[in-house]
Amino acid sequence: MASGSGIALKTFNLANDIKDLNAQDEIFKFDPVENRRINNERPWARDPRYFQVCKISAVALIKMAIHARSGVPYEIMGIMQGKVVGRSLVVIDSFALPVQGTETRVNAQNEANEYMVQYVQGSEQVSRLENAIGWYHSHPGYGCWLSGIDVNTQMQNQKFQDPFVAVVIDPNRTISAGKVDIGAFRTYPENYTPADSGSSEYQSIPLNKIEDFGVHANQYYPLEVQIFKSSLDSELLGLLWNKYWVNTLSQSALISNRAYAANQLSDLHQKLTKAQTSLPSTRPPAPILIDEKAVIKQKPQDKNQESALSKAVKDSDKIASEAQHGLIAQVLKDIIFSSRLGAGSGAAAASVGDIVDTAMSIG
């Protein structure tokens, strides 16, 4: 777990912002009567966008994030247990599946399916009655979205064991960004065309994944991800903090994630090269005569060409920002924990203030 301690404590910091812990304890109670009623009514069968929120417990998120980080550079896969509350899918717990993943895909075979059935049956024997509410897997370094294989998998899950949600975690971007990079998705029914396929928030997609991302983008929609924790979760997170805070402070995102950073720079170079070759010539157009007046007709700009360059600029900003944050973290650690002889506390405090001011200006 040492390799995943950093990602665990990033989850701890995220969940630590949640208020009213005792009020969250109620969400862990499982009501069999209410569960039977909502599954009999099945309102999600009539509304393709019925579910809007995916609520994930802090402990389940930590287990998923550590599992995702342990598999880098390969994809991993697991199952989530939970229930339906209104228009929300609530994830109470999660467990890993014994699957063999590659750098681009992961599929559950017969062994994983048998393991899942046995795990759920074992949970029922110890009075853990939550249903299998979804599956999670990782995209190491290329963002949270659904590929063609993921879309087909989720469609099959929604067809035979709905309600079901797909969660994607990017462990590499989590380390670089300093926060858990996660997304929750549900697919539309087959042959369904969404009324409005509005543009979602921009995310950096590697050049070799852009086509797969664009082809299937209108076959699913994202859910808002909310993290919650109970008083028991707080105790568990506190134990994790006490055990792994030294490992977390001693790690450097610039070192542990250097392969991902190098791949990001290589991908950015390819995107800039492609954008440069596709831009039109800068030579001014020749004037033409209209009603005996010389008029210069401007060629309409290609939106795809313009967006390719602007997206590459956004990607470069993201890479630079993540590198700056990593450097600032290292400088702060050096100032706080590596006090030099002869350096007064006043000088150290001034240095910390300068670094914080720099970080604020960058952010």
Coordinates of C-alpha atoms in Angstrom, one line a residue:
M1 CA 0.0 0.0 0.0
A2 CA 3.0 2.3 0.4
S3 CA 2.9 3.0 -3.4
G4 CA -0.7 4.0 -3.1
S5 CA -0.4 6.0 0.2
G6 CA -0.1 9.3 -1.7
I7 CA -3.3 8.7 -3.7
A8 CA -5.0 7.5 -0.5
L9 CA -4.2 10.7 1.4
K10 CA -5.3 12.8 -1.6
T11 CA -8.6 11.1 -1.1
F12 CA -8.4 11.8 2.6
N13 CA -7.9 15.5 1.9
L14 CA -10.9 15.5 -0.5
A15 CA -13.2 13.8 1.9
N16 CA -12.0 15.9 4.8
D17 CA -13.8 18.9 3.4
I18 CA -17.2 17.2 4.0
K19 CA -19.2 18.6 6.9
D20 CA -21.9 17.0 9.2
L21 CA -20.4 13.6 9.4
N22 CA -23.0 12.1 11.7
A23 CA -25.7 13.2 9.2
Q24 CA -24.0 11.0 6.6
D25 CA -24.4 7.9 8.7
E26 CA -28.0 7.5 7.7
I27 CA -27.0 6.9 4.1
F28 CA -25.3 3.7 5.0
K29 CA -28.5 2.1 6.3
F30 CA -30.0 -0.4 3.9
D31 CA -33.8 -0.7 3.7
P32 CA -34.9 -3.9 2.0
V33 CA -38.5 -2.8 1.6
E34 CA -37.5 0.5 -0.1
N35 CA -34.9 -1.3 -2.2
R36 CA -37.6 -3.8 -3.4
R37 CA -40.1 -0.9 -4.1
I38 CA -37.7 1.1 -6.3
N39 CA -36.5 -1.9 -8.2
N40 CA -40.1 -2.9 -8.9
E41 CA -41.0 0.6 -10.2
R42 CA -37.8 1.0 -12.2
P43 CA -38.2 4.7 -13.1
W44 CA -34.9 4.7 -14.9
A45 CA -36.4 2.5 -17.6
R46 CA -38.7 5.4 -18.6
D47 CA -36.1 8.2 -18.4
P48 CA -32.7 7.5 -20.1
R49 CA -31.2 10.4 -17.9
Y50 CA -33.0 9.5 -14.7
F51 CA -29.8 9.2 -12.6
Q52 CA -28.0 12.5 -12.2
V53 CA -25.6 12.0 -9.2
C54 CA -23.2 9.2 -8.2
K55 CA -22.4 9.4 -4.4
I56 CA -19.3 7.5 -3.4
S57 CA -18.2 6.8 0.2
A58 CA -14.7 7.9 1.1
V59 CA -13.5 4.4 2.0
A60 CA -14.8 2.9 -1.3
L61 CA -13.0 5.7 -3.2
I62 CA -9.7 5.1 -1.4
K63 CA -10.0 1.3 -2.2
M64 CA -10.7 2.1 -5.9
A65 CA -7.9 4.7 -6.2
I66 CA -5.3 2.5 -4.5
H67 CA -6.3 -0.4 -6.7
A68 CA -6.0 1.8 -9.8
R69 CA -2.6 3.1 -8.8
S70 CA -1.3 -0.4 -8.1
G71 CA -2.0 -1.5 -11.6
V72 CA -0.1 1.2 -13.5
P73 CA 0.6 1.1 -16.4
Y74 CA -2.1 -1.5 -16.9
E75 CA -5.9 -1.1 -16.5
I76 CA -7.7 -2.6 -13.5
M77 CA -11.3 -3.5 -12.8
G78 CA -13.6 -3.9 -9.8
I79 CA -17.2 -3.9 -8.7
M80 CA -19.0 -1.4 -6.5
Q81 CA -21.8 -2.2 -4.0
G82 CA -24.6 0.2 -3.0
K83 CA -28.2 1.3 -3.5
V84 CA -30.5 3.8 -5.2
V85 CA -31.6 6.9 -3.3
G86 CA -33.9 9.0 -5.4
R87 CA -32.0 10.1 -8.5
S88 CA -28.7 9.1 -7.0
L89 CA -26.6 6.0 -7.2
V90 CA -24.9 5.5 -3.8
V91 CA -21.7 3.5 -3.7
I92 CA -21.1 2.1 -0.2
D93 CA -18.2 -0.3 -0.8
S94 CA -16.0 -1.7 -3.6
F95 CA -13.8 -4.7 -4.3
A96 CA -11.2 -5.6 -6.9
L97 CA -11.8 -8.3 -9.5
P98 CA -9.1 -10.8 -10.5
V99 CA -8.7 -9.7 -14.1
Q100 CA -5.8 -9.4 -16.5
G101 CA -5.7 -6.0 -18.0
T102 CA -3.5 -4.4 -20.6
E103 CA -2.5 -0.8 -21.2
T104 CA -5.6 -0.1 -23.3
R105 CA -8.4 -2.4 -22.1
V106 CA -9.7 -4.7 -19.4
N107 CA -12.4 -7.3 -19.5
A108 CA -14.0 -9.6 -16.9
Q109 CA -13.8 -13.3 -17.9
N110 CA -15.5 -16.3 -16.3
E111 CA -13.1 -16.4 -13.3
A112 CA -13.9 -12.8 -12.5
N113 CA -17.7 -13.3 -12.8
E114 CA -17.5 -16.3 -10.5
Y115 CA -15.5 -14.4 -8.0
M116 CA -18.1 -11.5 -8.1
V117 CA -21.0 -13.9 -7.4
Q118 CA -19.2 -15.5 -4.5
Y119 CA -18.2 -12.1 -3.1
V120 CA -21.8 -10.8 -3.2
Q121 CA -23.1 -14.0 -1.7
G122 CA -20.5 -13.8 1.1
S123 CA -21.6 -10.2 1.8
E124 CA -25.2 -11.3 2.2
Q125 CA -24.1 -13.9 4.8
V126 CA -22.6 -11.2 6.9
S127 CA -25.7 -8.9 6.5
R128 CA -24.1 -6.7 3.9
L129 CA -27.2 -6.5 1.7
E130 CA -26.2 -3.8 -0.8
N131 CA -26.6 -4.7 -4.5
A132 CA -23.9 -4.7 -7.1
I133 CA -24.5 -1.1 -8.2
G134 CA -21.7 -0.6 -10.8
W135 CA -18.2 -1.3 -12.0
Y136 CA -15.0 0.7 -12.0
H137 CA -11.8 0.6 -14.0
S138 CA -8.8 2.7 -14.6
H139 CA -7.5 4.8 -17.6
P140 CA -3.8 5.3 -16.7
G141 CA -2.9 8.7 -18.1
Y142 CA -5.7 9.3 -20.6
G143 CA -8.6 10.7 -18.7
C144 CA -12.0 9.7 -17.5
W145 CA -14.3 8.7 -20.3
L146 CA -15.7 5.6 -21.9
S147 CA -14.1 3.8 -24.8
G148 CA -16.0 1.7 -27.4
I149 CA -15.4 -1.4 -25.3
D150 CA -16.4 0.4 -22.1
V151 CA -19.6 1.6 -23.8
N152 CA -20.5 -1.9 -24.9
T153 CA -19.8 -3.3 -21.4
Q154 CA -21.9 -0.7 -19.7
M155 CA -24.8 -1.2 -22.2
Q156 CA -24.8 -4.9 -21.4
N157 CA -24.7 -4.2 -17.7
Q158 CA -27.6 -1.8 -17.9
K159 CA -29.6 -4.2 -20.0
F160 CA -29.3 -7.2 -17.6
Q161 CA -28.6 -5.8 -14.1
D162 CA -29.7 -2.2 -14.1
P163 CA -29.4 0.1 -12.1
F164 CA -25.7 0.1 -12.9
V165 CA -23.0 2.8 -13.2
A166 CA -19.5 2.9 -14.8
V167 CA -16.8 4.7 -12.8
V168 CA -13.4 5.6 -14.4
I169 CA -10.3 6.7 -12.4
D170 CA -7.1 8.0 -13.9
P171 CA -4.4 7.3 -11.3
N172 CA -1.6 9.1 -13.2
R173 CA -3.6 12.4 -13.4
T174 CA -4.6 12.0 -9.8
I175 CA -0.9 12.1 -8.7
S176 CA 0.0 15.0 -11.0
A177 CA -3.1 17.1 -10.3
G178 CA -3.1 16.5 -6.5
K179 CA -6.8 15.5 -6.5
V180 CA -8.7 12.3 -7.5
D181 CA -9.4 12.3 -11.2
I182 CA -12.7 10.4 -11.4
G183 CA -15.8 10.2 -13.6
A184 CA -19.1 8.4 -13.4
F185 CA -21.1 7.5 -16.6
R186 CA -24.3 5.8 -17.8
T187 CA -25.0 4.9 -21.4
Y188 CA -28.2 5.6 -23.4
P189 CA -30.4 2.8 -24.7
E190 CA -29.5 1.5 -28.2
N191 CA -30.7 3.6 -31.1
Y192 CA -31.4 6.5 -28.7
T193 CA -30.4 10.0 -29.8
P194 CA -30.0 12.5 -26.9
A195 CA -32.0 15.7 -27.3
D196 CA -29.0 17.9 -26.6
S197 CA -25.5 16.7 -26.9
G198 CA -24.0 19.8 -25.3
S199 CA -20.3 20.2 -25.1
S200 CA -18.9 18.9 -21.8
E201 CA -16.0 20.3 -19.9
Y202 CA -12.8 20.0 -21.9
Q203 CA -10.3 17.4 -21.0
S204 CA -6.9 16.5 -22.5
I205 CA -7.1 13.3 -24.5
P206 CA -3.9 11.7 -26.0
L207 CA -3.7 11.9 -29.8
N208 CA -4.0 8.1 -30.2
K209 CA -7.3 8.1 -28.2
I210 CA -9.1 11.1 -29.7
E211 CA -10.8 9.1 -32.4
D212 CA -12.2 6.5 -30.0
F213 CA -13.2 9.3 -27.6
G214 CA -15.1 11.3 -30.2
V215 CA -16.9 8.3 -31.9
H216 CA -18.7 7.2 -28.7
A217 CA -19.1 10.5 -26.9
N218 CA -22.8 10.8 -27.6
Q219 CA -23.6 7.2 -26.4
Y220 CA -23.3 8.0 -22.7
Y221 CA -23.6 10.9 -20.3
P222 CA -21.7 11.9 -17.1
L223 CA -23.1 12.0 -13.6
E224 CA -22.1 14.4 -10.9
V225 CA -19.7 12.7 -8.5
Q226 CA -20.1 13.5 -4.8
I227 CA -17.9 12.1 -2.0
F228 CA -19.3 11.4 1.5
K229 CA -18.1 9.7 4.7
S230 CA -19.6 8.5 7.9
S231 CA -18.1 8.8 11.4
L232 CA -16.6 5.3 11.0
D233 CA -15.0 6.4 7.7
S234 CA -13.4 9.3 9.6
E235 CA -11.8 6.9 12.0
L236 CA -10.5 4.7 9.2
L237 CA -9.1 7.7 7.3
G238 CA -7.5 8.9 10.5
L239 CA -5.7 5.6 10.9
L240 CA -4.5 5.8 7.3
W241 CA -3.2 9.3 7.9
N242 CA -1.3 8.3 11.0
K243 CA 0.3 5.3 9.2
Y244 CA 1.2 6.8 5.8
W245 CA 1.7 10.5 6.3
V246 CA 5.5 10.1 6.3
N247 CA 5.4 8.2 3.0
T248 CA 3.2 10.8 1.5
L249 CA 5.4 13.7 2.4
S250 CA 8.5 11.9 1.2
Q251 CA 7.1 11.1 -2.2
S252 CA 7.5 13.4 -5.2
A253 CA 4.9 13.5 -8.0
L254 CA 7.7 14.7 -10.4
I255 CA 9.6 11.4 -9.7
S256 CA 6.9 8.8 -9.2
N257 CA 4.9 10.1 -12.2
R258 CA 7.8 11.0 -14.5
A259 CA 6.9 8.4 -17.2
Y260 CA 3.4 10.0 -17.5
A261 CA 4.9 13.5 -17.7
A262 CA 7.3 12.4 -20.5
N263 CA 4.4 10.8 -22.4
Q264 CA 2.4 14.0 -22.0
L265 CA 5.2 16.1 -23.5
S266 CA 5.6 13.6 -26.4
D267 CA 1.8 13.7 -27.1
L268 CA 1.8 17.5 -27.0
H269 CA 4.6 17.6 -29.5
Q270 CA 2.6 15.4 -31.9
K271 CA -0.5 17.6 -31.4
L272 CA 1.4 20.8 -32.1
T273 CA 3.0 19.3 -35.2
K274 CA -0.4 18.1 -36.5
A275 CA -1.9 21.5 -35.8
Q276 CA 0.9 23.3 -37.6
T277 CA 0.8 21.3 -40.7
S278 CA -3.0 21.7 -41.0
L279 CA -3.0 25.5 -40.6
P280 CA -3.6 27.5 -43.8
S281 CA -0.9 29.5 -45.4
T282 CA -0.3 33.1 -44.1
R283 CA 0.0 34.5 -47.6
P284 CA -2.6 37.3 -48.0
P285 CA -5.4 36.6 -50.5
A286 CA -5.5 38.4 -53.9
P287 CA -8.2 41.1 -54.2
I288 CA -11.1 40.6 -56.6
L289 CA -13.3 43.1 -58.5
I290 CA -16.9 43.4 -57.3
D291 CA -18.9 46.3 -58.8
E292 CA -15.6 47.9 -60.0
K293 CA -14.2 47.9 -56.5
A294 CA -11.3 45.8 -55.2
V295 CA -12.5 43.6 -52.4
I296 CA -10.5 41.1 -50.4
K297 CA -12.6 38.1 -49.6
Q298 CA -11.4 36.3 -46.5
K299 CA -11.6 32.5 -46.6
P300 CA -13.8 31.1 -43.8
Q301 CA -11.7 29.7 -41.0
D302 CA -11.8 26.0 -40.3
K303 CA -13.2 25.6 -36.8
N304 CA -11.5 22.2 -36.5
Q305 CA -8.1 23.6 -37.4
E306 CA -8.6 26.5 -34.9
S307 CA -9.8 24.2 -32.1
A308 CA -6.8 21.8 -32.7
L309 CA -4.4 24.6 -32.0
S310 CA -6.4 26.0 -29.0
K311 CA -6.7 22.5 -27.5
A312 CA -2.9 22.0 -27.8
V313 CA -2.4 25.3 -26.0
K314 CA -4.8 24.2 -23.2
D315 CA -2.8 20.9 -22.9
S316 CA 0.5 22.8 -22.6
D317 CA -1.0 25.0 -19.9
K318 CA -2.1 21.9 -18.0
I319 CA 1.3 20.2 -18.2
A320 CA 3.1 23.4 -17.1
S321 CA 0.7 23.9 -14.2
E322 CA 1.1 20.3 -12.9
A323 CA 4.9 20.6 -13.2
Q324 CA 4.9 24.0 -11.3
H325 CA 2.7 22.5 -8.5
G326 CA 5.1 19.6 -8.2
L327 CA 8.1 21.9 -8.0
I328 CA 6.4 24.2 -5.4
A329 CA 5.5 21.2 -3.3
Q330 CA 9.2 20.0 -3.3
V331 CA 10.5 23.5 -2.4
L332 CA 8.0 23.8 0.5
K333 CA 9.0 20.4 1.8
D334 CA 12.7 21.4 1.6
I335 CA 12.1 24.7 3.5
I336 CA 9.9 23.1 6.2
F337 CA 11.7 19.9 6.8
S338 CA 15.3 20.6 5.8
S339 CA 16.3 23.5 8.0
R340 CA 19.9 24.6 7.4
L341 CA 22.2 25.7 10.2
G342 CA 22.5 29.4 10.4
A343 CA 19.2 30.0 8.7
G344 CA 16.9 31.9 11.1
S345 CA 13.2 31.2 11.5
G346 CA 12.4 34.6 10.2
A347 CA 14.3 33.9 6.9
A348 CA 12.5 30.5 6.6
A349 CA 9.1 32.1 7.2
A350 CA 9.9 34.8 4.5
S351 CA 10.9 32.0 2.1
V352 CA 7.7 30.1 2.7
G353 CA 5.7 33.3 2.2
D354 CA 7.4 33.9 -1.1
I355 CA 6.6 30.4 -2.3
V356 CA 3.0 30.6 -1.2
D357 CA 2.6 33.9 -3.1
T358 CA 4.1 32.3 -6.2
A359 CA 1.7 29.4 -5.9
M360 CA -1.3 31.7 -5.5
S361 CA -0.3 33.7 -8.6
I362 CA 0.1 30.5 -10.6
G363 CA -3.2 29.1 -9.5

